[in-house]
Amino acid sequence: MDVSLDQALAAALAGDGAFVVVTGAGVSAESGIPTFRGQDGYWTVGSRVYHPQELATHAAFRRMPEEVWRWYLYRLGVCRAAEPNPAHVALVELERALADRFLLVTQNVDGLHMRAGSSRARTYQIHGNIHFMRCAGAHGDEIMEIPAGVSGLGPEDPLPDQLRGLLRCARCEGWARPHVLWFDEYYDEELYRFESSLAAAASASVLVTAGTSGNTNLPNQMVALARRSGALLIDINPEDNPFGRAARAADGIFLRGSASQELPRVLAAVTSALRAEAG
Ligand code: OAD
């Protein structure tokens, strides 16, 4: 298995296309952040139990902004308390080794890639970042860090009065909203790097998917484009999944295991291929 990973990566890196990694919630699972389709994603408002697909929507925010903010501030607290794990660190090292051939496209909103040291320029956060907010009205092009005075909430905490005043657009004083892509919204280039992600996949020599169940649109399009252009597909996941099957069907590699074990193996193989190439 190691031999074929080494050989496949050495051959693919001899081309001059991009090395693109797409990450999902599984990469942060070992940092203690629940995966999206695990069992912890439900939220109770009054006596109603909401599924994330109902709460993470613009429609829900219009109806009950404070409840949606409570849910996001609870999740913000979980993300602030988490630390990057060896998978995040391996991706920082891959960026260092591959420089401008490297691109990280993450579905994770937890900000752990940035905290580990991945660069803003080479990390596309295609679902946004929970540490940021933007105007819910007309000034949504300006992305602001959630003020330090806004603390994470416990699951039962009400929204404190003083936070209502802080979760505001600086220009119009209307509600700010979390800077995340909601289920009733579409990817775009300006906020979520839609076209740039597709272009990178189309020009990739290697596309690695790690810790994602393959349920979202943009990563699926990226895998299809990379496959069509003959890129080496590598999937990392402890479970069988559509991207693992796509990789195997395209003579790629399915590394069945955790991201924190397998991404360092990919890093080691890349490093040795680059060293051999340099002579
Ligand atoms: P999911 O929760 O759908 O899938 C997590 C994947 O990680 C599963 O395939 C697990 O088998 C795998 N996994 C679990 N532990 C792992 C580990 N230690 N190492 C590697 N893999 C592991 O999360 P995503 O695929 O990221 O979007 O979900 C994608 C998007 O769906 C989310 O970003 C969210 C949701 O709609 C938005 O909110 C816009």
GROMACS .gro file of C-alpha atoms and ligand atoms in nm:
model
  318
    1MET     CA    1   0.000   0.000   0.000
    2ASP     CA    2   0.277   0.246   0.092
    3VAL     CA    3   0.468   0.155  -0.222
    4SER     CA    4   0.171   0.223  -0.444
    5LEU     CA    5   0.097   0.552  -0.266
    6ASP     CA    6   0.460   0.659  -0.313
    7GLN     CA    7   0.470   0.552  -0.676
    8ALA     CA    8   0.135   0.701  -0.765
    9LEU     CA    9   0.223   1.034  -0.606
   10ALA     CA   10   0.568   1.046  -0.764
   11ALA     CA   11   0.413   0.990  -1.109
   12ALA     CA   12   0.137   1.246  -1.054
   13LEU     CA   13   0.372   1.510  -0.917
   14ALA     CA   14   0.589   1.480  -1.229
   15GLY     CA   15   0.305   1.667  -1.404
   16ASP     CA   16   0.276   2.037  -1.332
   17GLY     CA   17  -0.089   2.055  -1.222
   18ALA     CA   18  -0.215   2.165  -0.884
   19PHE     CA   19  -0.223   1.952  -0.569
   20VAL     CA   20  -0.570   2.008  -0.428
   21VAL     CA   21  -0.700   1.880  -0.094
   22VAL     CA   22  -1.070   1.891  -0.006
   23THR     CA   23  -1.146   1.848   0.364
   24GLY     CA   24  -1.468   1.776   0.553
   25ALA     CA   25  -1.586   1.737   0.910
   26GLY     CA   26  -1.396   1.409   0.960
   27VAL     CA   27  -1.067   1.605   0.962
   28SER     CA   28  -1.181   1.794   1.273
   29ALA     CA   29  -1.349   1.494   1.439
   30GLU     CA   30  -1.027   1.412   1.623
   31SER     CA   31  -1.018   1.769   1.755
   32GLY     CA   32  -1.349   1.696   1.928
   33ILE     CA   33  -1.582   1.873   1.683
   34PRO     CA   34  -1.880   1.653   1.599
   35THR     CA   35  -1.915   1.558   1.232
   36PHE     CA   36  -2.209   1.704   1.049
   37ARG     CA   37  -2.401   1.386   0.995
   38GLY     CA   38  -2.324   1.240   1.338
   39GLN     CA   39  -2.584   1.228   1.613
   40ASP     CA   40  -2.503   1.553   1.797
   41GLY     CA   41  -2.640   1.804   1.554
   42TYR     CA   42  -2.990   1.862   1.690
   43TRP     CA   43  -3.106   2.173   1.869
   44THR     CA   44  -3.412   2.243   2.081
   45VAL     CA   45  -3.592   2.578   2.074
   46GLY     CA   46  -3.881   2.587   2.320
   47SER     CA   47  -4.036   2.244   2.283
   48ARG     CA   48  -3.939   2.198   1.916
   49VAL     CA   49  -3.641   1.996   1.805
   50TYR     CA   50  -3.468   2.137   1.497
   51HIS     CA   51  -3.251   1.951   1.253
   52PRO     CA   52  -2.942   2.147   1.135
   53GLN     CA   53  -3.093   2.153   0.784
   54GLU     CA   54  -3.382   2.362   0.925
   55LEU     CA   55  -3.180   2.589   1.152
   56ALA     CA   56  -2.885   2.660   0.922
   57THR     CA   57  -3.104   2.850   0.678
   58HIS     CA   58  -3.172   3.207   0.585
   59ALA     CA   59  -3.542   3.135   0.631
   60ALA     CA   60  -3.487   3.035   0.996
   61PHE     CA   61  -3.268   3.341   1.054
   62ARG     CA   62  -3.538   3.572   0.919
   63ARG     CA   63  -3.793   3.409   1.149
   64MET     CA   64  -3.585   3.375   1.468
   65PRO     CA   65  -3.243   3.542   1.445
   66GLU     CA   66  -3.174   3.512   1.817
   67GLU     CA   67  -3.232   3.136   1.821
   68VAL     CA   68  -3.013   3.085   1.517
   69TRP     CA   69  -2.741   3.298   1.681
   70ARG     CA   70  -2.770   3.094   2.004
   71TRP     CA   71  -2.702   2.778   1.806
   72TYR     CA   72  -2.405   2.935   1.626
   73LEU     CA   73  -2.260   3.080   1.948
   74TYR     CA   74  -2.286   2.739   2.109
   75ARG     CA   75  -2.096   2.591   1.813
   76LEU     CA   76  -1.850   2.884   1.822
   77GLY     CA   77  -1.766   2.794   2.183
   78VAL     CA   78  -1.699   2.432   2.080
   79CYS     CA   79  -1.473   2.548   1.794
   80ARG     CA   80  -1.283   2.798   2.010
   81ALA     CA   81  -1.210   2.525   2.266
   82ALA     CA   82  -1.082   2.279   2.002
   83GLU     CA   83  -0.717   2.246   1.896
   84PRO     CA   84  -0.581   2.150   1.553
   85ASN     CA   85  -0.480   1.784   1.526
   86PRO     CA   86  -0.203   1.607   1.325
   87ALA     CA   87  -0.423   1.612   1.012
   88HIS     CA   88  -0.433   1.994   1.016
   89VAL     CA   89  -0.060   2.007   1.082
   90ALA     CA   90   0.017   1.771   0.791
   91LEU     CA   91  -0.177   2.003   0.560
   92VAL     CA   92   0.028   2.302   0.674
   93GLU     CA   93   0.343   2.101   0.594
   94LEU     CA   94   0.203   1.998   0.254
   95GLU     CA   95   0.145   2.365   0.171
   96ARG     CA   96   0.501   2.444   0.275
   97ALA     CA   97   0.641   2.159   0.061
   98LEU     CA   98   0.432   2.227  -0.250
   99ALA     CA   99   0.413   2.609  -0.226
  100ASP     CA  100   0.195   2.755  -0.500
  101ARG     CA  101   0.103   2.415  -0.644
  102PHE     CA  102  -0.099   2.355  -0.327
  103LEU     CA  103  -0.460   2.447  -0.259
  104LEU     CA  104  -0.677   2.353   0.038
  105VAL     CA  105  -1.054   2.364  -0.010
  106THR     CA  106  -1.236   2.311   0.317
  107GLN     CA  107  -1.600   2.261   0.399
  108ASN     CA  108  -1.523   2.309   0.766
  109VAL     CA  109  -1.632   2.634   0.927
  110ASP     CA  110  -1.435   2.572   1.249
  111GLY     CA  111  -1.128   2.775   1.140
  112LEU     CA  112  -0.887   2.501   1.258
  113HIS     CA  113  -0.692   2.497   0.931
  114MET     CA  114  -0.613   2.866   0.974
  115ARG     CA  115  -0.526   2.821   1.340
  116ALA     CA  116  -0.288   2.537   1.249
  117GLY     CA  117  -0.108   2.771   1.007
  118SER     CA  118  -0.259   2.712   0.662
  119SER     CA  119  -0.241   3.039   0.470
  120ARG     CA  120  -0.543   3.251   0.393
  121ALA     CA  121  -0.435   3.277   0.029
  122ARG     CA  122  -0.418   2.901  -0.028
  123THR     CA  123  -0.721   2.799   0.182
  124TYR     CA  124  -1.068   2.834   0.035
  125GLN     CA  125  -1.331   2.814   0.309
  126ILE     CA  126  -1.618   2.720   0.080
  127HIS     CA  127  -1.878   2.706   0.358
  128GLY     CA  128  -1.748   3.013   0.543
  129ASN     CA  129  -1.598   3.047   0.891
  130ILE     CA  130  -1.793   3.046   1.216
  131HIS     CA  131  -1.550   3.296   1.375
  132PHE     CA  132  -1.673   3.566   1.134
  133MET     CA  133  -1.999   3.746   1.063
  134ARG     CA  134  -2.137   3.986   0.805
  135CYS     CA  135  -2.434   4.216   0.765
  136ALA     CA  136  -2.758   4.024   0.716
  137GLY     CA  137  -2.887   4.316   0.509
  138ALA     CA  138  -2.731   4.525   0.236
  139HIS     CA  139  -2.366   4.531   0.352
  140GLY     CA  140  -2.290   4.160   0.339
  141ASP     CA  141  -1.971   4.207   0.136
  142GLU     CA  142  -1.780   4.315   0.448
  143ILE     CA  143  -1.667   4.021   0.661
  144MET     CA  144  -1.596   4.100   1.026
  145GLU     CA  145  -1.439   3.887   1.296
  146ILE     CA  146  -1.692   3.810   1.569
  147PRO     CA  147  -1.591   4.056   1.844
  148ALA     CA  148  -1.379   3.912   2.125
  149GLY     CA  149  -1.649   4.017   2.372
  150VAL     CA  150  -1.890   3.768   2.216
  151SER     CA  151  -1.848   3.449   2.413
  152GLY     CA  152  -1.953   3.098   2.318
  153LEU     CA  153  -2.275   2.981   2.483
  154GLY     CA  154  -2.368   2.663   2.663
  155PRO     CA  155  -2.645   2.461   2.498
  156GLU     CA  156  -2.913   2.594   2.735
  157ASP     CA  157  -2.792   2.955   2.762
  158PRO     CA  158  -3.022   3.235   2.644
  159LEU     CA  159  -2.871   3.506   2.424
  160PRO     CA  160  -2.733   3.763   2.671
  161ASP     CA  161  -2.865   4.117   2.623
  162GLN     CA  162  -2.524   4.272   2.561
  163LEU     CA  163  -2.458   4.029   2.273
  164ARG     CA  164  -2.764   4.155   2.088
  165GLY     CA  165  -2.581   4.487   2.056
  166LEU     CA  166  -2.254   4.328   1.941
  167LEU     CA  167  -2.396   4.102   1.671
  168ARG     CA  168  -2.466   4.402   1.450
  169CYS     CA  169  -2.350   4.546   1.119
  170ALA     CA  170  -2.112   4.836   1.189
  171ARG     CA  171  -2.263   5.034   0.902
  172CYS     CA  172  -2.640   5.000   0.938
  173GLU     CA  173  -2.668   4.851   1.289
  174GLY     CA  174  -2.903   4.584   1.158
  175TRP     CA  175  -2.845   4.219   1.252
  176ALA     CA  176  -2.518   4.063   1.152
  177ARG     CA  177  -2.535   3.695   1.056
  178PRO     CA  178  -2.279   3.415   1.082
  179HIS     CA  179  -2.044   3.406   0.783
  180VAL     CA  180  -2.147   3.057   0.677
  181LEU     CA  181  -2.321   2.914   0.374
  182TRP     CA  182  -2.675   2.810   0.463
  183PHE     CA  183  -2.877   2.526   0.320
  184ASP     CA  184  -3.111   2.759   0.130
  185GLU     CA  185  -2.823   2.957  -0.025
  186TYR     CA  186  -2.591   2.903  -0.320
  187TYR     CA  187  -2.216   2.896  -0.353
  188ASP     CA  188  -2.065   3.205  -0.514
  189GLU     CA  189  -1.717   3.325  -0.602
  190GLU     CA  190  -1.703   3.639  -0.394
  191LEU     CA  191  -1.776   3.487  -0.055
  192TYR     CA  192  -1.707   3.116  -0.109
  193ARG     CA  193  -1.462   3.083  -0.402
  194PHE     CA  194  -1.692   2.866  -0.614
  195GLU     CA  195  -1.540   2.921  -0.960
  196SER     CA  196  -1.183   2.924  -0.829
  197SER     CA  197  -1.238   2.586  -0.662
  198LEU     CA  198  -1.374   2.436  -0.983
  199ALA     CA  199  -1.087   2.580  -1.186
  200ALA     CA  200  -0.831   2.435  -0.944
  201ALA     CA  201  -0.991   2.090  -0.964
  202ALA     CA  202  -0.996   2.102  -1.343
  203SER     CA  203  -0.622   2.173  -1.349
  204ALA     CA  204  -0.521   1.933  -1.072
  205SER     CA  205  -0.259   1.661  -1.100
  206VAL     CA  206  -0.369   1.528  -0.760
  207LEU     CA  207  -0.701   1.566  -0.577
  208VAL     CA  208  -0.716   1.438  -0.218
  209THR     CA  209  -1.051   1.418  -0.039
  210ALA     CA  210  -1.033   1.368   0.339
  211GLY     CA  211  -1.303   1.321   0.603
  212THR     CA  212  -1.605   1.402   0.391
  213SER     CA  213  -1.918   1.200   0.322
  214GLY     CA  214  -1.961   1.336  -0.031
  215ASN     CA  215  -2.301   1.493   0.026
  216THR     CA  216  -2.235   1.845  -0.098
  217ASN     CA  217  -2.240   1.986  -0.446
  218LEU     CA  218  -1.909   2.166  -0.494
  219PRO     CA  219  -1.680   1.885  -0.375
  220ASN     CA  220  -1.873   1.644  -0.599
  221GLN     CA  221  -1.822   1.870  -0.899
  222MET     CA  222  -1.453   1.903  -0.812
  223VAL     CA  223  -1.402   1.527  -0.795
  224ALA     CA  224  -1.585   1.481  -1.128
  225LEU     CA  225  -1.373   1.749  -1.297
  226ALA     CA  226  -1.045   1.617  -1.160
  227ARG     CA  227  -1.138   1.265  -1.263
  228ARG     CA  228  -1.223   1.378  -1.614
  229SER     CA  229  -0.886   1.547  -1.653
  230GLY     CA  230  -0.697   1.239  -1.537
  231ALA     CA  231  -0.583   1.360  -1.193
  232LEU     CA  232  -0.475   1.109  -0.931
  233LEU     CA  233  -0.767   1.075  -0.685
  234ILE     CA  234  -0.690   0.985  -0.324
  235ASP     CA  235  -0.962   0.950  -0.062
  236ILE     CA  236  -0.910   0.927   0.315
  237ASN     CA  237  -1.195   0.804   0.532
  238PRO     CA  238  -1.246   0.530   0.792
  239GLU     CA  239  -1.572   0.442   0.613
  240ASP     CA  240  -1.662   0.339   0.262
  241ASN     CA  241  -1.800   0.649   0.084
  242PRO     CA  242  -1.868   0.786  -0.267
  243PHE     CA  243  -1.526   0.957  -0.299
  244GLY     CA  244  -1.345   0.639  -0.197
  245ARG     CA  245  -1.540   0.451  -0.462
  246ALA     CA  246  -1.467   0.724  -0.721
  247ALA     CA  247  -1.095   0.705  -0.640
  248ARG     CA  248  -1.085   0.327  -0.680
  249ALA     CA  249  -1.286   0.343  -1.003
  250ALA     CA  250  -1.034   0.591  -1.147
  251ASP     CA  251  -0.723   0.385  -1.056
  252GLY     CA  252  -0.671   0.613  -0.757
  253ILE     CA  253  -0.622   0.522  -0.392
  254PHE     CA  254  -0.863   0.478  -0.104
  255LEU     CA  255  -0.679   0.510   0.228
  256ARG     CA  256  -0.918   0.361   0.480
  257GLY     CA  257  -0.831   0.525   0.810
  258SER     CA  258  -0.843   0.845   1.008
  259ALA     CA  259  -0.725   1.176   0.865
  260SER     CA  260  -0.471   1.219   1.145
  261GLN     CA  261  -0.304   0.890   1.046
  262GLU     CA  262  -0.335   0.906   0.670
  263LEU     CA  263  -0.259   1.271   0.590
  264PRO     CA  264   0.088   1.244   0.749
  265ARG     CA  265   0.145   0.938   0.523
  266VAL     CA  266   0.049   1.143   0.218
  267LEU     CA  267   0.285   1.417   0.337
  268ALA     CA  268   0.571   1.167   0.375
  269ALA     CA  269   0.510   1.031   0.024
  270VAL     CA  270   0.497   1.382  -0.127
  271THR     CA  271   0.814   1.487   0.052
  272SER     CA  272   1.006   1.185  -0.070
  273ALA     CA  273   0.878   1.230  -0.429
  274LEU     CA  274   0.985   1.596  -0.427
  275ARG     CA  275   1.326   1.503  -0.285
  276ALA     CA  276   1.376   1.238  -0.556
  277GLU     CA  277   1.270   1.488  -0.825
  278ALA     CA  278   1.516   1.747  -0.696
  279GLY     CA  279   1.786   1.484  -0.746
  280OAD     P1  280  -2.021   1.463   0.730
  280OAD     O1  281  -2.059   1.467   0.873
  280OAD     O2  282  -2.131   1.447   0.629
  280OAD     O3  283  -1.916   1.347   0.703
  280OAD     C1  284  -1.804   1.329   0.782
  280OAD     C2  285  -1.718   1.220   0.719
  280OAD     O4  286  -1.600   1.210   0.796
  280OAD     C3  287  -1.783   1.081   0.716
  280OAD     O5  288  -1.767   1.026   0.586
  280OAD     C4  289  -1.702   1.003   0.821
  280OAD     O6  290  -1.690   0.864   0.785
  280OAD     C5  291  -1.568   1.072   0.811
  280OAD     N1  292  -1.485   1.062   0.933
  280OAD     C6  293  -1.524   1.048   1.063
  280OAD     N2  294  -1.417   1.048   1.144
  280OAD     C7  295  -1.307   1.063   1.065
  280OAD     C8  296  -1.166   1.072   1.089
  280OAD     N3  297  -1.115   1.066   1.213
  280OAD     N4  298  -1.084   1.090   0.983
  280OAD     C9  299  -1.134   1.097   0.857
  280OAD     N5  300  -1.265   1.089   0.829
  280OAD    C10  301  -1.351   1.072   0.931
  280OAD     O7  302  -1.936   1.597   0.703
  280OAD     P2  303  -1.898   1.667   0.567
  280OAD     O8  304  -1.880   1.570   0.455
  280OAD     O9  305  -1.788   1.760   0.596
  280OAD    O10  306  -2.229   2.212   0.498
  280OAD    O11  307  -2.028   1.751   0.539
  280OAD    C11  308  -2.024   1.841   0.434
  280OAD    C12  309  -2.117   1.953   0.459
  280OAD    O12  310  -2.247   1.903   0.483
  280OAD    C13  311  -2.090   2.039   0.581
  280OAD    O13  312  -1.985   2.131   0.561
  280OAD    C14  313  -2.221   2.108   0.596
  280OAD    C15  314  -2.320   1.998   0.559
  280OAD    O14  315  -2.420   2.036   0.472
  280OAD    C16  316  -2.291   2.327   0.528
  280OAD    O15  317  -2.332   2.353   0.639
  280OAD    C17  318  -2.304   2.423   0.414
   0.00000   0.00000   0.00000
